[in-house]
Coordinates of C-alpha atoms and ligand atoms in Angstrom, one line a residue:
X133 CA 0.0 0.0 0.0
X134 CA 1.0 3.6 -0.4
X135 CA 0.7 5.7 2.8
X136 CA 2.1 8.8 4.4
X137 CA 3.0 9.6 8.0
X138 CA 2.6 13.3 8.9
X139 CA 4.9 14.4 11.7
X140 CA 8.2 12.5 12.0
X141 CA 9.3 12.7 15.6
X142 CA 9.9 9.7 17.9
X143 CA 6.4 8.3 17.0
X144 CA 6.1 9.3 13.3
X145 CA 9.6 8.5 12.1
X146 CA 9.4 5.0 13.8
X147 CA 6.0 4.4 12.4
X148 CA 7.1 5.4 8.9
X149 CA 10.1 3.1 9.0
X150 CA 8.1 0.2 10.5
X151 CA 5.4 0.6 7.8
X152 CA 8.1 0.4 5.1
X153 CA 9.4 -2.8 6.9
X154 CA 5.9 -4.2 6.5
X155 CA 6.3 -3.8 2.7
X156 CA 4.4 -0.5 2.2
X157 CA 5.5 2.5 0.1
X158 CA 5.9 5.2 2.6
X159 CA 6.3 9.0 2.4
X160 CA 7.0 10.7 5.8
X161 CA 6.2 14.4 6.0
X162 CA 7.6 16.9 8.5
X163 CA 7.8 20.7 8.5
X164 CA 11.4 20.6 9.8
X165 CA 13.8 20.5 6.8
X166 CA 16.8 19.4 8.9
X167 CA 14.8 16.4 10.3
X168 CA 13.7 15.5 6.8
X169 CA 17.2 15.7 5.4
X170 CA 18.5 13.5 8.2
X171 CA 15.8 10.9 7.7
X172 CA 16.3 10.9 3.9
X173 CA 20.0 10.2 4.6
X174 CA 18.8 7.1 6.6
X175 CA 19.5 8.6 10.1
X176 CA 17.1 9.4 12.8
X177 CA 17.7 12.9 14.3
X178 CA 17.5 11.2 17.7
X179 CA 18.8 7.9 19.2
X180 CA 16.4 5.0 19.0
X181 CA 17.7 1.4 18.9
X182 CA 17.3 -0.3 15.5
X183 CA 15.7 2.7 13.9
X184 CA 18.7 3.8 11.9
X185 CA 19.0 0.3 10.4
X186 CA 15.4 0.4 9.2
X187 CA 15.7 3.9 7.9
X188 CA 18.9 3.1 6.0
X189 CA 17.5 -0.1 4.6
X190 CA 14.3 1.4 3.2
X191 CA 15.5 4.9 2.2
X192 CA 18.2 3.1 0.1
X193 CA 15.6 1.3 -2.0
X194 CA 13.3 4.4 -2.2
X195 CA 10.5 2.5 -0.5
X196 CA 10.7 5.1 2.2
X197 CA 11.1 8.9 1.6
X198 CA 10.6 12.0 3.5
X199 CA 9.4 15.5 2.4
X200 CA 8.4 18.9 3.9
X201 CA 5.5 19.2 1.4
X202 CA 1.9 18.7 2.3
X203 CA 1.0 18.9 -1.4
X204 CA 3.3 16.0 -2.1
X205 CA 2.0 14.0 0.9
X206 CA -1.7 14.5 -0.2
X207 CA -0.9 13.5 -3.8
X208 CA 1.2 10.4 -2.7
X209 CA -1.5 8.3 -1.0
X210 CA -5.0 8.2 0.3
X211 CA -4.0 6.7 3.6
X212 CA -2.5 9.3 6.0
X213 CA -1.2 8.5 9.5
X214 CA -0.9 11.6 11.8
X215 CA 1.8 11.4 14.4
X216 CA 2.5 15.0 15.3
X217 CA 3.4 16.0 18.8
X218 CA 0.7 17.1 21.3
X219 CA 2.8 18.7 24.1
X220 CA 1.6 20.3 27.3
X221 CA 0.5 23.9 27.0
X222 CA 3.1 26.1 28.7
X223 CA 1.8 27.1 32.2
X224 CA -1.3 24.9 31.9
X225 CA -2.1 21.2 32.4
X226 CA -4.0 20.8 29.1
X227 CA -2.6 19.6 25.8
X228 CA -1.5 22.0 23.1
X229 CA -3.3 20.6 20.0
X230 CA -2.0 23.3 17.6
X231 CA 0.3 21.0 15.7
X232 CA -2.4 18.4 15.2
X233 CA -5.1 20.9 14.0
X234 CA -2.6 22.7 11.8
X235 CA -1.5 19.4 10.2
X236 CA -5.1 18.5 9.4
X237 CA -5.9 22.0 8.3
X238 CA -2.9 21.9 5.9
X239 CA -3.7 18.5 4.5
X240 CA -7.5 18.9 4.2
X241 CA -7.7 21.3 1.2
X242 CA -5.3 19.1 -0.7
X243 CA -7.5 15.9 -0.4
X244 CA -9.2 15.7 -3.7
X245 CA -10.3 12.0 -3.5
X246 CA -11.6 9.6 -0.9
X247 CA -9.0 9.3 1.9
X248 CA -8.5 7.7 5.3
X249 CA -6.9 9.8 8.1
X250 CA -5.5 7.7 11.0
X251 CA -4.8 9.7 14.1
X252 CA -2.0 8.3 16.2
X253 CA -1.1 11.3 18.3
X254 CA -2.1 11.2 22.0
X255 CA -5.1 13.4 22.4
X256 CA -7.7 14.3 25.0
X257 CA -10.9 12.4 24.5
X258 CA -13.2 14.3 22.2
X259 CA -10.5 15.5 19.8
X260 CA -11.2 13.2 16.8
X261 CA -14.6 14.8 16.2
X262 CA -12.8 18.2 15.9
X263 CA -10.5 16.6 13.4
X264 CA -13.5 15.4 11.4
X265 CA -15.0 19.0 11.6
X266 CA -11.9 20.5 10.1
X267 CA -11.9 17.8 7.3
X268 CA -15.6 18.5 6.6
X269 CA -14.9 22.2 6.4
X270 CA -11.8 22.2 4.3
X271 CA -11.5 19.0 2.3
X272 CA -13.0 19.3 -1.2
X273 CA -14.3 15.8 -1.0
X274 CA -15.9 16.4 2.4
X275 CA -17.3 13.2 4.0
X276 CA -15.3 11.0 1.6
X277 CA -12.5 11.5 4.1
X278 CA -12.9 9.0 6.9
X279 CA -11.2 9.2 10.2
X280 CA -9.8 6.3 12.4
X281 CA -8.2 6.8 15.8
X282 CA -5.4 4.4 16.4
X283 CA -3.5 5.2 19.6
X284 CA 0.2 4.4 19.8
X285 CA 1.6 2.5 22.8
X286 CA 5.3 2.3 21.9
X287 CA 7.9 2.9 24.5
X288 CA 10.9 5.0 23.5
X289 CA 14.0 2.7 23.4
X290 CA 11.8 -0.2 22.3
X291 CA 10.0 1.9 19.6
X292 CA 10.8 -0.3 16.6
X293 CA 10.0 -3.5 18.5
X294 CA 6.8 -2.1 19.9
X295 CA 5.6 -0.8 16.5
X296 CA 6.2 -4.0 14.7
X297 CA 5.0 -6.3 17.5
X298 CA 2.4 -4.3 19.5
X299 CA 0.6 -6.1 22.3
X300 CA -2.7 -4.8 20.9
X301 CA -4.1 -2.6 18.1
X302 CA -6.9 -0.2 19.1
X303 CA -9.0 1.2 16.3
X304 CA -11.7 3.8 16.8
X305 CA -14.3 4.6 14.1
X306 CA -17.4 6.7 13.6
X307 CA -19.4 3.6 12.7
X308 CA -19.2 -0.1 12.0
X309 CA -17.9 -1.7 8.9
X310 CA -16.5 1.5 7.4
X311 CA -14.1 1.6 4.5
X312 CA -11.6 3.1 6.9
X313 CA -11.6 -0.2 8.9
X314 CA -10.9 -2.3 5.8
X315 CA -8.1 0.0 4.8
X316 CA -6.4 0.1 8.2
X317 CA -6.8 -3.7 8.6
X318 CA -5.0 -4.1 5.3
X319 CA -2.2 -1.8 6.3
X320 CA -1.7 -3.7 9.5
X321 CA -2.4 -7.1 7.8
X322 CA 0.9 -8.8 8.8
X323 CA 0.7 -7.7 12.4
X324 CA -2.9 -8.8 12.7
X325 CA -2.2 -12.2 11.1
X326 CA 0.6 -12.8 13.6
X327 CA -2.2 -12.9 16.3
X328 CA -2.1 -9.4 17.7
X329 CA -5.5 -8.6 19.3
X330 CA -7.5 -5.9 17.6
X331 CA -10.0 -3.9 19.6
X332 CA -12.5 -2.1 17.3
X333 CA -14.4 0.6 19.1
X334 CA -15.8 4.2 18.8
X335 CA -13.6 7.2 18.6
X336 CA -14.0 8.3 22.2
X337 CA -13.1 4.9 23.7
X338 CA -10.1 4.7 21.4
X339 CA -8.8 8.1 22.6
X340 CA -9.5 7.1 26.2
X341 CA -7.5 3.8 26.0
X342 CA -4.3 5.8 25.6
X343 CA -5.1 8.2 28.4
X344 CA -6.1 5.5 30.7
X345 CA -3.1 3.3 29.9
X346 CA -0.6 6.0 30.7
X347 CA -2.5 7.1 33.8
X348 CA -2.4 3.5 35.0
X349 CA 1.4 3.1 34.3
X350 CA 2.1 6.4 36.0
X351 CA 0.0 5.4 39.0
X352 CA 1.8 2.1 39.3
X353 CA 5.2 3.9 39.4
X354 CA 4.0 6.5 41.9
X355 CA 2.5 3.7 44.0
X356 CA 5.8 2.0 44.5
X357 CA 7.5 5.4 45.0
X358 CA 5.0 6.2 47.7
X359 CA 6.0 2.9 49.3
X360 CA 9.6 4.1 49.0
X361 CA 8.7 7.1 51.2
X362 CA 7.3 4.8 53.9
X363 CA 10.3 2.5 53.6
X364 CA 12.6 5.5 54.1
X365 CA 10.6 6.4 57.2
X366 CA 10.6 2.8 58.6
X367 CA 13.9 1.3 57.6
X368 CA 12.4 -1.1 55.0
X369 CA 13.8 -1.7 51.5
X370 CA 11.5 -0.7 48.7
X371 CA 13.4 -2.8 46.1
X372 CA 12.9 -6.0 48.0
X373 CA 9.3 -4.9 48.7
X374 CA 8.7 -4.4 44.9
X375 CA 10.2 -7.8 44.1
X376 CA 8.0 -9.5 46.7
X377 CA 4.9 -7.6 45.5
X378 CA 5.6 -8.4 41.9
X379 CA 5.3 -12.2 42.4
X380 CA 1.6 -11.6 42.8
X381 CA 0.4 -12.0 39.2
X382 CA -2.4 -9.5 39.9
X383 CA 0.2 -6.9 40.7
X384 CA 3.1 -7.9 38.5
X385 CA 6.7 -6.8 38.5
X386 CA 6.7 -4.7 35.3
X387 CA 6.4 -0.9 35.8
X388 CA 6.9 -1.4 39.5
X389 CA 10.6 -0.2 39.6
X390 CA 11.0 2.3 42.4
X391 CA 13.4 5.2 42.0
X392 CA 13.6 8.8 40.9
X393 CA 10.2 8.5 39.2
X394 CA 8.8 9.0 35.7
X395 CA 9.7 11.6 33.2
X396 CA 9.8 11.9 29.4
X397 CA 7.5 13.4 26.9
X398 CA 4.5 11.2 27.7
X399 CA 3.6 10.1 31.2
X400 CA 3.9 13.5 33.0
X401 CA 2.0 15.5 30.4
X402 CA -0.5 12.8 29.7
X403 CA -1.7 12.5 33.3
X404 CA -2.0 16.3 33.5
X405 CA -3.8 16.5 30.1
X406 CA -6.1 13.8 31.2
X407 CA -7.0 15.6 34.4
X408 CA -7.6 18.9 32.5
X409 CA -9.9 17.1 30.1
X410 CA -11.8 15.4 32.8
X411 CA -12.3 18.8 34.4
X412 CA -13.8 20.2 31.2
X413 CA -16.1 17.2 31.1
X414 CA -17.2 17.8 34.7
X415 CA -15.6 14.5 35.7
X416 CA -12.6 16.0 37.5
X417 CA -13.3 14.2 40.8
X418 CA -12.7 10.9 39.1
X419 CA -9.1 11.8 38.4
X420 CA -8.1 13.8 41.5
X421 CA -5.9 10.9 42.5
X422 CA -3.7 11.7 39.5
X423 CA -2.7 15.0 41.3
X424 CA -1.3 12.8 44.0
X425 CA 0.4 10.6 41.4
X426 CA 2.1 13.7 40.0
X427 CA 3.0 15.0 43.4
X428 CA 4.5 11.7 44.6
X429 CA 6.6 11.7 41.4
X430 CA 7.9 15.3 41.9
X431 CA 8.6 14.5 45.6
X432 CA 11.2 11.9 44.5
X433 CA 13.2 14.6 42.9
X434 CA 13.0 16.8 46.0
X435 CA 13.9 13.9 48.2
X436 CA 17.0 13.3 46.1
X437 CA 18.1 16.9 46.6
X438 CA 17.5 16.5 50.4
X439 CA 19.6 13.4 50.5
X440 CA 22.3 15.1 48.5
X441 CA 22.3 18.0 51.0
X442 CA 22.5 15.4 53.8
X443 CA 25.5 13.7 52.2
X444 CA 27.2 17.1 51.7
X445 CA 27.0 17.7 55.4
X446 CA 24.2 20.1 55.1
X447 CA 25.7 22.5 52.6
X448 CA 25.4 22.1 48.8
X449 CA 26.8 25.4 47.8
X450 CA 30.4 25.1 46.6
X451 CA 30.3 21.3 46.4
X452 CA 31.4 19.4 43.3
X453 CA 28.6 17.0 42.4
X454 CA 28.7 14.5 39.5
X455 CA 25.4 13.3 38.0
X456 CA 25.4 10.1 36.0
X457 CA 22.5 10.2 33.6
X458 CA 20.7 13.0 31.7
X459 CA 18.2 11.0 29.6
X460 CA 14.8 10.5 31.2
X461 CA 15.4 6.7 31.1
X462 CA 18.2 4.5 29.6
X463 CA 18.7 3.8 25.9
X464 CA 17.3 7.1 24.7
X465 CA 18.7 10.6 24.2
X466 CA 15.4 12.1 25.1
X467 CA 15.7 14.6 28.0
X468 CA 12.1 15.9 28.1
X469 CA 11.1 16.2 31.7
X470 CA 14.2 14.2 32.7
X471 CA 14.2 13.6 36.5
X472 CA 18.0 13.4 36.4
X473 CA 18.4 16.9 34.8
X474 CA 15.7 18.3 37.1
X475 CA 17.8 17.2 40.1
X476 CA 21.1 18.4 38.4
X477 CA 19.5 21.8 37.7
X478 CA 18.2 22.1 41.3
X479 CA 21.6 21.4 42.7
X480 CA 23.2 23.9 40.4
X481 CA 20.7 26.5 41.6
X482 CA 21.7 25.7 45.2
X483 CA 25.3 26.6 44.3
X484 CA 26.9 23.2 43.5
X485 CA 29.2 22.7 40.5
X486 CA 27.4 20.0 38.7
X487 CA 29.1 17.8 36.1
X488 CA 26.9 15.5 34.0
X489 CA 27.7 12.4 32.1
X490 CA 25.3 10.4 29.9
X491 CA 26.1 7.9 27.2
X492 CA 23.7 9.3 24.6
X493 CA 21.9 12.5 25.8
X494 CA 24.9 14.9 26.4
X495 CA 24.3 17.0 23.3
X496 CA 20.6 17.5 24.1
X497 CA 21.4 18.2 27.7
X498 CA 24.1 20.7 26.8
X499 CA 21.7 22.6 24.6
X500 CA 18.9 22.7 27.2
X501 CA 21.1 23.3 30.3
X502 CA 24.3 25.1 29.2
X503 CA 24.9 26.2 32.8
X504 CA 25.8 22.6 33.8
X505 CA 29.2 21.1 33.1
X506 CA 29.5 18.1 30.8
X507 CA 32.2 15.4 30.5
X508 CA 31.9 12.6 27.9
X509 CA 33.3 9.8 30.1
X510 CA 31.8 8.4 33.3
X511 CA 35.1 8.2 35.1
X512 CA 36.3 11.6 33.8
X513 CA 33.1 13.1 35.1
X514 CA 33.7 12.0 38.7
X515 CA 37.1 13.7 39.0
X516 CA 37.4 15.3 42.5
X517 CA 33.7 15.0 43.1
X518 CA 32.4 15.4 46.6
X519 CA 29.3 13.4 45.8
X520 CA 28.1 11.1 43.0
X521 CA 24.5 10.8 42.0
X522 CA 23.3 7.8 39.9
X523 CA 20.1 9.2 38.3
X524 CA 19.5 7.3 35.0
X525 CA 20.0 3.5 35.1
X526 CA 22.2 3.0 32.0
X527 CA 23.6 -0.5 32.2
X528 CA 27.2 0.8 31.8
X529 CA 27.1 2.4 35.2
X530 CA 26.4 -0.9 36.9
X531 CA 29.4 -2.5 35.1
X532 CA 31.9 0.1 36.3
X533 CA 34.3 -1.0 39.0
X534 CA 33.4 1.1 42.2
X535 CA 37.1 0.9 43.2
X536 CA 38.2 2.6 40.0
X537 CA 35.5 5.2 40.5
X538 CA 36.5 5.8 44.1
X539 CA 40.1 6.4 43.1
X540 CA 39.1 9.5 41.2
X541 CA 36.7 11.3 43.6
X542 CA 37.4 13.6 46.5
X543 CA 34.8 11.9 48.7
X544 CA 33.5 8.4 48.0
X545 CA 29.8 9.2 48.6
X546 CA 27.2 8.0 46.2
X547 CA 23.4 8.2 46.1
X548 CA 21.7 5.6 44.0
X549 CA 18.5 7.1 42.6
X550 CA 17.6 4.0 40.6
X551 CA 18.6 1.2 42.9
X552 CA 20.7 -0.6 40.3
X553 CA 24.1 -0.2 41.8
X554 CA 25.0 -3.1 44.1
X555 CA 25.3 -1.7 47.6
X556 CA 27.5 -4.5 48.8
X557 CA 30.1 -4.0 46.1
X558 CA 30.0 -0.2 46.4
X559 CA 30.3 -0.3 50.2
X560 CA 33.1 -2.9 50.0
X561 CA 35.0 -0.4 47.7
X562 CA 34.9 2.2 50.4
X563 CA 31.8 4.1 49.4
X564 CA 29.2 5.7 51.6
X565 CA 26.2 4.3 49.7
X566 CA 22.7 5.8 50.1
X567 CA 19.7 5.1 47.9
X568 CA 16.1 6.2 47.6
X569 CA 13.8 3.9 49.4
X570 CA 16.6 1.8 51.0
X571 CA 18.0 1.9 54.5
Ligands
UGA165 C1 5.3 5.6 27.9 C2 4.5 4.3 27.9 O1 5.2 3.2 28.6 C3 4.2 3.8 26.5 O2 3.3 2.7 26.5 C4 3.5 5.0 25.8 O3 3.2 4.7 24.4 C5 4.4 6.2 25.8 O4 4.7 6.6 27.2 C6 3.7 7.3 25.1 O5 2.7 7.8 25.6 O6 4.1 7.7 24.0 P1 7.9 6.0 27.6 O7 7.6 7.4 28.0 O8 8.8 5.8 26.4 O9 6.6 5.2 27.3 O10 8.7 5.4 28.8 P2 8.4 4.2 29.9 O11 9.3 3.1 29.6 O12 7.0 4.0 30.2 O13 9.0 5.0 31.2 C7 8.5 6.3 31.6 C8 9.2 6.8 32.8 O14 8.8 6.0 33.9 C9 10.7 6.8 32.7 O15 11.2 8.0 33.3 C10 11.1 5.6 33.5 O16 12.4 5.7 34.1 C11 10.0 5.6 34.6 N1 9.7 4.2 35.1 C12 9.2 3.3 34.3 C13 9.9 4.0 36.5 O17 10.3 4.9 37.2 N2 9.6 2.8 37.0 C14 9.1 1.8 36.2 O18 8.9 0.7 36.7 C15 8.9 2.0 34.9

């Protein structure tokens, strides 16, 4: 099939490459010429495992191309996936849907024949009908443009794997047995034939699935981090607690990792956008617990700063503090709402000299926080440090020899914000080891 993907960020670029891998002819469209040039050269403008391989493979044959032109996109296919970003509005909890509505508004007048628009962006419930309104108003073919909502559940750092092998496909339509359903089922044919469950529903439910899924995941993480607070007060160990809880199949171990909490471009803004939308709908009481989920998450960052102060004998100002980790989680260079950088920035504001190392996210971090120091080696970064903070759990940090690290610092004091450094090894190497949620 021929199809386009409008908006080529983490979601769209991965979707475009994955659709090419499934054998389709794909044209990706993005308004950013630099991004398009990079993608056409077979390189993602961000780090995502396996994505460059797919991009290189399919741009080389011409099966996958990228453009900045809406006209070219409209002429190329009659199936258009929309994956533009829906960030949080500055200073508000609600989503900023400008990119989405602009993309649809740009595409609509160029749709001169029957077409299917598939929304993949994360949106507040009730957005798809607004997309339909724009299409009705601006598309010359009017109601021959059908809309499907197909939320995306991929995780960054597993984006290619999750796109090619999703655990479910959710499809929302305006009615039953539409042409749009036949078209999208054909596009996902290989994935569906491999046994992936398909849930066909109305537009509102499909939009809600995504909001509810991310709200649940965020709640699970904040639940275990709330337990960490009680562990800290009582001398219990939240990591062992999580392990023990996880053996109950109804609870499960996944998504129950305690630590510095969640960040990234999705969970924080999605719980806030969900609350804002519930408020508009008069259902705000139902989601007030998400305020607490957000608050618990932010308290982890504050607790890390408090622990750092404690380890610096009460005075942060003038101390040399090394932060291992800048990405919001390992295996990505995404620093959006990164807990590690939030802590680094807070310590800098309190007068510490903060040096950051991250295996992939240094360039992004440097651009966003030029006031911090950066060193491109984990051992180089700890030189003469008064305190080391382990804030993003890249596997390379657990592999480093704590003795070799100790030899370079001024004071062997470490705080493990992710609980993946082995306390026994670090203490044996002479470190004062502290961790969130651990005695
Ligand atoms: C999340 C969801 O997991 C995806 O299903 C969803 O598609 C995506 O948001 C989205 O809405 O686009 P992602 O943000 O890539 O994916 O990251 P996760 O792997 O879910 O991690 C989110 C944050 O929670 C990270 O900061 C991670 O360190 C933290 N986390 C995760 C924990 O602190 N504990 C855990 O047990 C799991």
